[in-house]
Short mmCIF file of C-alpha atoms and ligand atoms in Angstrom, two decimals:
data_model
loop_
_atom_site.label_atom_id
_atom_site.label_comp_id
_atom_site.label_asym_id
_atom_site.label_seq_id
_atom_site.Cartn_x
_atom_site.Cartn_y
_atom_site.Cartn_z
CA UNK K 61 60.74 -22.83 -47.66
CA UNK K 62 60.86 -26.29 -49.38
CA UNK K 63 57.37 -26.31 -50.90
CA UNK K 64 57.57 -22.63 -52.16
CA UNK K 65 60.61 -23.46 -54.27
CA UNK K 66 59.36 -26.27 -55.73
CA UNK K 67 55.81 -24.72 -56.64
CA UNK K 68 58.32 -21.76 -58.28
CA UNK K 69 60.12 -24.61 -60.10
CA UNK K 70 56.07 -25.46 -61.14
CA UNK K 71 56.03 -21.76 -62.15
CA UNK K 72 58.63 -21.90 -64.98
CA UNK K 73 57.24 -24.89 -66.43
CA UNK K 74 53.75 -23.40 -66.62
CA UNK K 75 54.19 -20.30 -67.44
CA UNK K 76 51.05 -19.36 -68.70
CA UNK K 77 49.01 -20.09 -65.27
CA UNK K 78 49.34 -17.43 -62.56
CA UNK K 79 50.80 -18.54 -59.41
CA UNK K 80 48.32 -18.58 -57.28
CA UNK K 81 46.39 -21.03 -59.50
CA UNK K 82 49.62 -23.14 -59.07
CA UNK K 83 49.10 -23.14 -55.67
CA UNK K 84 45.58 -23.73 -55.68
CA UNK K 85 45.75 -26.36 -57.65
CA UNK K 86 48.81 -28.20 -55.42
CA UNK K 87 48.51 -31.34 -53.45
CA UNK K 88 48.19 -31.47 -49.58
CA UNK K 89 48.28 -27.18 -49.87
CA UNK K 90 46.69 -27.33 -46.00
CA UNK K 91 49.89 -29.25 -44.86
CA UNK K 92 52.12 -26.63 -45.93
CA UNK K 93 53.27 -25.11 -42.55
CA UNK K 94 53.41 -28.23 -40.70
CA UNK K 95 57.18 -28.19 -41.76
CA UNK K 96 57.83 -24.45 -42.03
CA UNK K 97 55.66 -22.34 -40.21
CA UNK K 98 57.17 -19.41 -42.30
CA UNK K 99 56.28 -20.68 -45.72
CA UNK K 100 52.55 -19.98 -44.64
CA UNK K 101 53.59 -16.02 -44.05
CA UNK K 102 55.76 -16.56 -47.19
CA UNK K 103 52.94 -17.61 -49.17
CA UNK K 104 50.38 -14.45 -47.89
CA UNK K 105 52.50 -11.91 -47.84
CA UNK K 106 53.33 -12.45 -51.60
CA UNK K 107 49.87 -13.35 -52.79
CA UNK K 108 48.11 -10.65 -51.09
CA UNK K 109 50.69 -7.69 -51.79
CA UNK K 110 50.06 -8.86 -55.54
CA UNK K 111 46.12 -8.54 -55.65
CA UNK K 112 46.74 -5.04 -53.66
CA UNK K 113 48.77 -4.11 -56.52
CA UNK K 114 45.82 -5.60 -58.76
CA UNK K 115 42.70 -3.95 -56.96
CA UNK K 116 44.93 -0.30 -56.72
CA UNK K 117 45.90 -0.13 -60.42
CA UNK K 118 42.48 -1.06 -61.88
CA UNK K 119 40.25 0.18 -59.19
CA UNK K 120 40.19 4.28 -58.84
CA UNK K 121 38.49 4.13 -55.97
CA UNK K 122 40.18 1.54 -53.86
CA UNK K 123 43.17 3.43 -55.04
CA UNK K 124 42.25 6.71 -53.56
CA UNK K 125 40.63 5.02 -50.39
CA UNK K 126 44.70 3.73 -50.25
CA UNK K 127 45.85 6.70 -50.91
CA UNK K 128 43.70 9.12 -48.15
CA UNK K 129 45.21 6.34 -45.54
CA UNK K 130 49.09 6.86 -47.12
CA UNK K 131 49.47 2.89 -47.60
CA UNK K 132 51.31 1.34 -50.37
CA UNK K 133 52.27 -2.23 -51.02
CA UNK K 134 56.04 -0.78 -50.79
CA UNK K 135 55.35 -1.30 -46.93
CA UNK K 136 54.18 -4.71 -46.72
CA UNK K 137 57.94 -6.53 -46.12
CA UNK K 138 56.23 -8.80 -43.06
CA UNK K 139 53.67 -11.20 -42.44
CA UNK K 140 52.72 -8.36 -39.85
CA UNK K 141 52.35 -5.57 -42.14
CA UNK K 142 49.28 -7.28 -43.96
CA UNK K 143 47.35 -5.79 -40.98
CA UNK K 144 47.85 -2.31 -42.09
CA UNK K 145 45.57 -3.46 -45.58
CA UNK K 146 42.60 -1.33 -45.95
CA UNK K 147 39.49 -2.83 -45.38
CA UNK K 148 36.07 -2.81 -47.32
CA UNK K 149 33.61 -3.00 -44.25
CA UNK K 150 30.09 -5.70 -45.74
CA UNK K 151 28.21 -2.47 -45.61
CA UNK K 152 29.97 -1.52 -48.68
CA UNK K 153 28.77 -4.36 -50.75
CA UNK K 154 25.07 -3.47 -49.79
CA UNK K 155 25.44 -0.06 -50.95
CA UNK K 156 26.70 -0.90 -54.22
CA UNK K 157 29.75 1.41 -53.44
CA UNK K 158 32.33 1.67 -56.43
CA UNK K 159 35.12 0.47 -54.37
CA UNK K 160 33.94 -2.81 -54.65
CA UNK K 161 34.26 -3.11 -58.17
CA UNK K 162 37.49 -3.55 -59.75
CA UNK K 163 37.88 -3.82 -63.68
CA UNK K 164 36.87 -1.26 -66.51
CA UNK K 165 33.37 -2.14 -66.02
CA UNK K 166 33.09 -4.31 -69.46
CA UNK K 167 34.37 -7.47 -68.79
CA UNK K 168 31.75 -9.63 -67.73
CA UNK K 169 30.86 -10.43 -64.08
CA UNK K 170 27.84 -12.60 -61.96
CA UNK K 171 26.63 -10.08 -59.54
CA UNK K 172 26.07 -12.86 -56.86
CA UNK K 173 24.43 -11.77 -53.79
CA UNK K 174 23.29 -12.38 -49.84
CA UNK K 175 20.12 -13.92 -49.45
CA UNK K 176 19.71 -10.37 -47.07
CA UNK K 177 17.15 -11.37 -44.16
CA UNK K 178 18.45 -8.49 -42.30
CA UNK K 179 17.06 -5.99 -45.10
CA UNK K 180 19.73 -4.91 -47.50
CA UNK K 181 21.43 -7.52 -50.02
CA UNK K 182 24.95 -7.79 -50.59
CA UNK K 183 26.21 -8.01 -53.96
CA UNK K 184 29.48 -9.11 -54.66
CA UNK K 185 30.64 -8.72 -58.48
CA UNK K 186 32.23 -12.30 -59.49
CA UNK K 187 34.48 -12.62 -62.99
CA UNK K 188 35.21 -15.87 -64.48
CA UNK K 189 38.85 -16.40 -62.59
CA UNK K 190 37.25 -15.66 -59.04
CA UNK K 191 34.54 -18.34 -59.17
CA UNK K 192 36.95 -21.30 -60.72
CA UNK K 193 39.15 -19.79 -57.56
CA UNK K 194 36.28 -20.32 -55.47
CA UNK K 195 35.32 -23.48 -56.50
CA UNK K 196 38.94 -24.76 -56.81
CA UNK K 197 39.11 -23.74 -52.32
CA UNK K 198 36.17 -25.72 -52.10
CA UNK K 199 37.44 -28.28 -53.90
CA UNK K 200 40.36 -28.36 -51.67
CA UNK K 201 38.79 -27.96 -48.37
CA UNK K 202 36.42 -30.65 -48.66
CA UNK K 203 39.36 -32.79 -49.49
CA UNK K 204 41.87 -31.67 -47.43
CA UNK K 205 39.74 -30.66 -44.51
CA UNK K 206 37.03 -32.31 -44.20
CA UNK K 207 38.60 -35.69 -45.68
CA UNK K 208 36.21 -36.72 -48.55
CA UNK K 209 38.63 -38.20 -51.12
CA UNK K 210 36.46 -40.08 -53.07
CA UNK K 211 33.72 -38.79 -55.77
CA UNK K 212 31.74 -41.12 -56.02
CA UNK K 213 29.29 -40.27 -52.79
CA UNK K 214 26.13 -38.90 -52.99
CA UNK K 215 25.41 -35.13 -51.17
CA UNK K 216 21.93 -34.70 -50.10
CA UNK K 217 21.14 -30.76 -50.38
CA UNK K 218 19.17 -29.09 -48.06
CA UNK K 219 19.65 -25.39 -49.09
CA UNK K 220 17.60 -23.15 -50.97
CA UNK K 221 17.39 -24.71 -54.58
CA UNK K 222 18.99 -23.35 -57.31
CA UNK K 223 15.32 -22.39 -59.72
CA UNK K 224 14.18 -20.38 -56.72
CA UNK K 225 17.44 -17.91 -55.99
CA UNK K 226 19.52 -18.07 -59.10
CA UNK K 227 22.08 -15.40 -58.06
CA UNK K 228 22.01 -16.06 -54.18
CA UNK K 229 25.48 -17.20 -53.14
CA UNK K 230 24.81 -20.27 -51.15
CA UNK K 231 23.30 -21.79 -54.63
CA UNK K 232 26.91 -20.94 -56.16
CA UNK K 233 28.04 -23.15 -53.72
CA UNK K 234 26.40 -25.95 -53.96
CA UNK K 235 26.90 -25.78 -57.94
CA UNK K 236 30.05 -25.84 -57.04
CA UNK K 237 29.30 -29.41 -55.19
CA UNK K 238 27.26 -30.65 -57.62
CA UNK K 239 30.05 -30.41 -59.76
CA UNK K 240 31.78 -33.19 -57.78
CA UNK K 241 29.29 -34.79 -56.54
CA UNK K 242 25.98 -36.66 -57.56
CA UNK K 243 23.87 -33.84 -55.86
CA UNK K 244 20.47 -33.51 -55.12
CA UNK K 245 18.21 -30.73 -53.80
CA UNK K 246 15.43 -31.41 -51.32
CA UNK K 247 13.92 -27.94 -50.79
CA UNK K 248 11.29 -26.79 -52.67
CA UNK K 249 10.09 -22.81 -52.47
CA UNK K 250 11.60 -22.87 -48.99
CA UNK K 251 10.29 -26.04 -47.66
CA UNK K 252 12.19 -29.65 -46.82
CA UNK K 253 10.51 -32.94 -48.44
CA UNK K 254 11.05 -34.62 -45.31
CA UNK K 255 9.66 -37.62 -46.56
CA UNK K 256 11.02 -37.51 -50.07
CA UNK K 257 15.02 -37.23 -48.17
CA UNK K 258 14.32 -40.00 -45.24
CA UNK K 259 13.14 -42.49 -47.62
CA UNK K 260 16.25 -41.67 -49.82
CA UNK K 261 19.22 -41.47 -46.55
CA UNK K 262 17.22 -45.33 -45.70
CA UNK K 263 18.08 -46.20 -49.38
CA UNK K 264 21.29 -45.79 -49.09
CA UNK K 265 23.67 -48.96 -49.36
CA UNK K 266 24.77 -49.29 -45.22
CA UNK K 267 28.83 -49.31 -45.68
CA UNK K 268 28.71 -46.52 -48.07
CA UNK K 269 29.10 -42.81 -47.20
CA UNK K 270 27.07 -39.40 -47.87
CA UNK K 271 27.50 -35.78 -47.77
CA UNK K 272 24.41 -33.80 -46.02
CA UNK K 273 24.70 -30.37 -46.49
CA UNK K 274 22.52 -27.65 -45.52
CA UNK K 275 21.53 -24.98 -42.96
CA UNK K 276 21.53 -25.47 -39.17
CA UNK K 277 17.59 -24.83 -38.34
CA UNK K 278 16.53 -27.57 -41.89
CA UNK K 279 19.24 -29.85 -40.48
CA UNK K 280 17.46 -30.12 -36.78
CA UNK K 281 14.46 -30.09 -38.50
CA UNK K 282 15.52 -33.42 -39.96
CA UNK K 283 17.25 -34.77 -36.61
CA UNK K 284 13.56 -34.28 -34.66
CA UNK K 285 11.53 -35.79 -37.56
CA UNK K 286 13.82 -38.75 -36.83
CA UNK K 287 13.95 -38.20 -33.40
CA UNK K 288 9.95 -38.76 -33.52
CA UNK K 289 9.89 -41.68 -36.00
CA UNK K 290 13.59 -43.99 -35.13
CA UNK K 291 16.91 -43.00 -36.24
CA UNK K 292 18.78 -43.78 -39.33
CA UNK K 293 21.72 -45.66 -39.66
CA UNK K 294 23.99 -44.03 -41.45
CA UNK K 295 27.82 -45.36 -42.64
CA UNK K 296 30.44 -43.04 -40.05
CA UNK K 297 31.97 -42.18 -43.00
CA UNK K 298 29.25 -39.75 -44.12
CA UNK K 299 29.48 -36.35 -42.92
CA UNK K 300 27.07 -34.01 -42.16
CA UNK K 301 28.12 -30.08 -43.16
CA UNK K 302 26.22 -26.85 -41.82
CA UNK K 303 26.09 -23.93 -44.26
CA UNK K 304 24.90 -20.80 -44.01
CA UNK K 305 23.50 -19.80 -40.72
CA UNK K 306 19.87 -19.35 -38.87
CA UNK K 307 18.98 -16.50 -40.29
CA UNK K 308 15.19 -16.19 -39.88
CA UNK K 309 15.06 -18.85 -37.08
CA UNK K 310 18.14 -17.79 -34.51
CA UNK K 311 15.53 -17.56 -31.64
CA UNK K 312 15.90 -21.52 -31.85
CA UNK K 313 19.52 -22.15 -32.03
CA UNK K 314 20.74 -24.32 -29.59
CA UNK K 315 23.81 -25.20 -27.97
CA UNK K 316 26.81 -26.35 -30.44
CA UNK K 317 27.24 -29.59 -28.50
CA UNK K 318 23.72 -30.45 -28.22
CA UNK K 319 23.29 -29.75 -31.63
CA UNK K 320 26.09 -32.03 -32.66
CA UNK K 321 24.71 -34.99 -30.34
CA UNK K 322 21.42 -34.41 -31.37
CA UNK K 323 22.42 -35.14 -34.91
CA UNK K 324 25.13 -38.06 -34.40
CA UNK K 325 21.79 -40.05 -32.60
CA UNK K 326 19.59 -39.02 -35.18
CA UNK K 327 21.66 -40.37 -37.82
CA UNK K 328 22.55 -43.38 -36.08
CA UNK K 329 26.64 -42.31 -35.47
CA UNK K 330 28.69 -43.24 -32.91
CA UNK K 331 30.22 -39.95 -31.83
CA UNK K 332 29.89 -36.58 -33.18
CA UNK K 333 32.85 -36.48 -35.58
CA UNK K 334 30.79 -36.48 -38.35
CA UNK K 335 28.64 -33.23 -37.75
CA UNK K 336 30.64 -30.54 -38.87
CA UNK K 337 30.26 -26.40 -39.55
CA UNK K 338 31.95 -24.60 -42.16
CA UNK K 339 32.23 -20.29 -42.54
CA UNK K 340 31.30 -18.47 -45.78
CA UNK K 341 30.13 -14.90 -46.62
CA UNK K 342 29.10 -13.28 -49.46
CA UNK K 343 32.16 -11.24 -49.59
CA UNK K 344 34.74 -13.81 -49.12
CA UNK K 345 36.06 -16.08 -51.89
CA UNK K 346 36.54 -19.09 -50.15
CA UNK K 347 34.61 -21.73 -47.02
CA UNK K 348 36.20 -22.25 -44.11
CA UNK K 349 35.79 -26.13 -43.19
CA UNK K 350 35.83 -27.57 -40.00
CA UNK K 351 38.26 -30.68 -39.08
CA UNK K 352 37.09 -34.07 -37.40
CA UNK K 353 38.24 -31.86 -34.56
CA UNK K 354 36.08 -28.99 -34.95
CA UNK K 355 38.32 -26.46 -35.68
CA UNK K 356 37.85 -24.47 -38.70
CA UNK K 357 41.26 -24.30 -40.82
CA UNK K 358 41.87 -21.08 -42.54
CA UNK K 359 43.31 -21.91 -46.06
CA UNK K 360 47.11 -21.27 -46.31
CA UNK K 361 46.52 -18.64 -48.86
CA UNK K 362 44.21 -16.17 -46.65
CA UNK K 363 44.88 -13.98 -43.73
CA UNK K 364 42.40 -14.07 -41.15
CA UNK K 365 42.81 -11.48 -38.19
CA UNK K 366 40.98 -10.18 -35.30
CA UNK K 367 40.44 -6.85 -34.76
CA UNK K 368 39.85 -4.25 -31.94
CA UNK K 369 36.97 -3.03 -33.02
CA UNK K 370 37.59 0.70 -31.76
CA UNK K 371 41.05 1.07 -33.44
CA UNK K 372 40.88 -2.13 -36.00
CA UNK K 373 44.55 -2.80 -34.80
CA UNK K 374 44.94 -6.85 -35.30
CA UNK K 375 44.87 -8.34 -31.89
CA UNK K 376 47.33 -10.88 -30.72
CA UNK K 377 46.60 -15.17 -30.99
CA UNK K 378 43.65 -16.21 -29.27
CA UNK K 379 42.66 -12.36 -28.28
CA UNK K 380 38.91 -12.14 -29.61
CA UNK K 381 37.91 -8.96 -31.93
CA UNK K 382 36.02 -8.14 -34.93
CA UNK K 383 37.03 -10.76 -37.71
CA UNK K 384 38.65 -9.18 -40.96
CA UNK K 385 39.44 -11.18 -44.31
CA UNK K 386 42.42 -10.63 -46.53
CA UNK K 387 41.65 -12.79 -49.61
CA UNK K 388 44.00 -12.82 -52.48
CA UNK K 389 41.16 -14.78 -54.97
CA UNK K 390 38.88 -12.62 -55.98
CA UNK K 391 39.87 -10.21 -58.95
CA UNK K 392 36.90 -8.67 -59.64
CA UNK K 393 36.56 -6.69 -56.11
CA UNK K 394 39.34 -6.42 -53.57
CA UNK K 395 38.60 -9.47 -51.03
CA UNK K 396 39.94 -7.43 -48.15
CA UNK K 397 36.99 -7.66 -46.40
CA UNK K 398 36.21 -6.08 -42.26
CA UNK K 399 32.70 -8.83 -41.67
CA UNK K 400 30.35 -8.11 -39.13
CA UNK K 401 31.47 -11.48 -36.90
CA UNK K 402 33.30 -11.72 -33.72
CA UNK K 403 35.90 -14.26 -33.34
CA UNK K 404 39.05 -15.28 -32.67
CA UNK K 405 42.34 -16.60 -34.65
CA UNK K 406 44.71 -18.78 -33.06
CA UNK K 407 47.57 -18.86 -35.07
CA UNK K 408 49.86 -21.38 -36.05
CA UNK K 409 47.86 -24.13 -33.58
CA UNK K 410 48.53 -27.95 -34.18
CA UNK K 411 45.65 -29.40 -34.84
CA UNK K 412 45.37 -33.19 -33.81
CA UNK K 413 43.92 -33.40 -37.44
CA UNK K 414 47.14 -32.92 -38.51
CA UNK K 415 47.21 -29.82 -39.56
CA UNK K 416 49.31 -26.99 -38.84
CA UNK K 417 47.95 -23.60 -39.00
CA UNK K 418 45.38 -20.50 -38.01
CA UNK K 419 42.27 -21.70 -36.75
CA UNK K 420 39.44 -19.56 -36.68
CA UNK K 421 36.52 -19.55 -33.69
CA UNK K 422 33.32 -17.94 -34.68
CA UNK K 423 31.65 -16.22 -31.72
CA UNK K 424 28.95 -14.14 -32.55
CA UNK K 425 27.73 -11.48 -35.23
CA UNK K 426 27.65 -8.41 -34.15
CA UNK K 427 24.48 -6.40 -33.61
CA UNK K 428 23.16 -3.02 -35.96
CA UNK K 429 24.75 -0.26 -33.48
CA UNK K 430 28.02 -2.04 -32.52
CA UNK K 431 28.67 -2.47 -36.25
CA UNK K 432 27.70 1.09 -37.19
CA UNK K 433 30.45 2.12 -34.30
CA UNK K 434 33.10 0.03 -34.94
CA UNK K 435 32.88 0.60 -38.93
CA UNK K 436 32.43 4.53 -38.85
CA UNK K 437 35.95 5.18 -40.23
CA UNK K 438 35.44 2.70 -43.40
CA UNK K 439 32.11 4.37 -44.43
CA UNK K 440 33.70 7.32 -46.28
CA UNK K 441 35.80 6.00 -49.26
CA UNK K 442 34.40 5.93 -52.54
CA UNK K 443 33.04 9.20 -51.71
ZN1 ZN W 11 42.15 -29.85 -37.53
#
């Protein structure tokens, strides 16, 4: 319990930042159960019994939704208890329920949404505190997760640009980026300037490191273009970053290890530590990064569980279910959040990264009818 008593030592010095700012804004945050396991449980439990507390008291209808179910924060004494949290299932957000707004309704929010191939948009109301939150666990992960310390790289951008989908999330995050980085966008209306981005990656100086971010399908794009016309030889020290998923094009997805080699040749690496995924939704306040390693590190401050999705009890280490979010960030909706992705969590692993904590494994997202099953009993609140 080392590091939580000296970030409360933090607290009385500071008094005017809230806590949780305190703790995302601490040093080597990721490393914090890799000498008390505990302190990670410590950390949750009170964050997240604090935002329920937030969400119930200025949001009616999360508070009756609480209420219908009999929970109360008074019952959350254990790590274990978080599990008994109701959830706000992602069909929520695309109906615009009331639930998922919490605040009188005046202060001003960014209704940032899903770029919604599957029909329906999420929108997910964002106040000022939850996107500096958001950026600040972006901030951290890339540092302490994927390992980028310095700032002085350049990130090469291959998602949707920021003129043509102002309030689409995935441009939030890469503003986010671009705040760190010397970012630049190579889609225009939807299409890669293959050319234009080449020419630029051959550019760059050969012992010096870059950032390539974008979705899956644009970033195999790129690896066959070179694939046709020579690879590039790129420093190791760059790192390539998947975002967002394949949407319109998952008829093409390929194998996650083929992928990843495909890439590491096509870029001119010598393994495939490099090529790495990351998680994001809409609805959640914070990107999950992946290690050297591959494994995707769940920040110290959120609770990711598995859940049968018949009962939505939490299912033991390593048992897959339907993945469910408990995010103490955002304060403008309550980031307890049921997705539509199966998974599992292994908790408390020791990652050769050097990391010690819950690591997440995306399997698949689930399809229209198993989703409309499992999520029956959150459909009614806010009624
Ligand atoms: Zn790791």
């Amino acid at each position: 319990m080392t590091d939580l008593h000296e970030i409360s030592l933090q607290e009385s010095v500071i008094e005017d930042i809230d806590p949780l700012d305190t703790i995302l804004g601490t040093d080597e945050i990721y490393q914090l159960g890799n000498k008390d396991a505990d302190a990670i449980d410590a950390l949750r439990l009170r964050f997240t019994r604090q935002a329920v507390d937030h969400h119930r008291q200025h949001n009616p209808a999360y508070d009756r939704y609480c209420e219908s179910l009999g929970f109360g924060s008074h019952r959350l004494s254990s790590a274990a208890d978080l599990a008994t949290i109701p959830l706000l299932s992602t069909g929520l957000f695309k109906r615009g329920d009331q639930a998922i707004r919490t605040g009188s309704g005046q202060d001003e929010v960014i209704l940032t949404t899903s770029s919604g191939t599957l029909g329906t948009v999420s929108v997910v109301p964002r106040d000022d505190v939850t996107l500096k939150r958001f950026f600040a666990s972006v901030a951290i992960g890339k540092r302490e997760v994927l390992g980028v310390e310095t700032f002085d790289r350049q990130v090469f951008d291959l998602t949707p640009a920021t003129r043509d989908a102002p309030n689409v999330w995935v441009s939030y995050v890469m503003a986010g980026v671009g705040v760190l980085y010397t970012t630049r966008s190579y889609v225009r209306r939807d299409v890669l300037a293959m050319k234009e981005i080449v020419a630029d990656l051959a550019a760059v100086p050969e012992n010096e490191g870059v950032n390539i971010v974008g979705p899956p399908p644009l970033l195999l794009d790129l690896a066959k273009y070179l694939e046709a016309r020579g690879p590039l030889r790129l420093s190791p020290k760059s790192l390539i970053i998947a975002i967002g998923g394949w949407k319109r094009r998952e008829n093409e997805i390929i194998d996650r290890t083929v992928f990843d080699e495909r890439l590491a040749a096509a870029f001119g690496f010598p393994d495939t530590a490099p090529i790495r995924d990351s998680y994001n939704m809409v609805e959640l306040n914070t990107v999950l990064f992946e290690c050297a390693f591959k494994a995707k590190h769940s920040p110290p401050w959120i609770t990711v569980l598995a859940r049968d999705p018949r009962t939505l009890a939490a299912m033991p280490s390593g048992q897959p279910g339907l993945l469910s979010f408990l995010d103490p960030t955002p304060l403008s909706y309550p980031g307890f959040i049921l997705s539509d992705d199966f998974g599992t969590v292994v908790q408390r692993k020791q990652c050769p990264c050097g990391i010690t904590g819950d690591v997440v494994v995306f399997e698949r997202r689930v399809n229209r009818i198993e989703s409309r099953g499992c999520a029956l009993k959150l459909q009614t609140i806010g009624a």
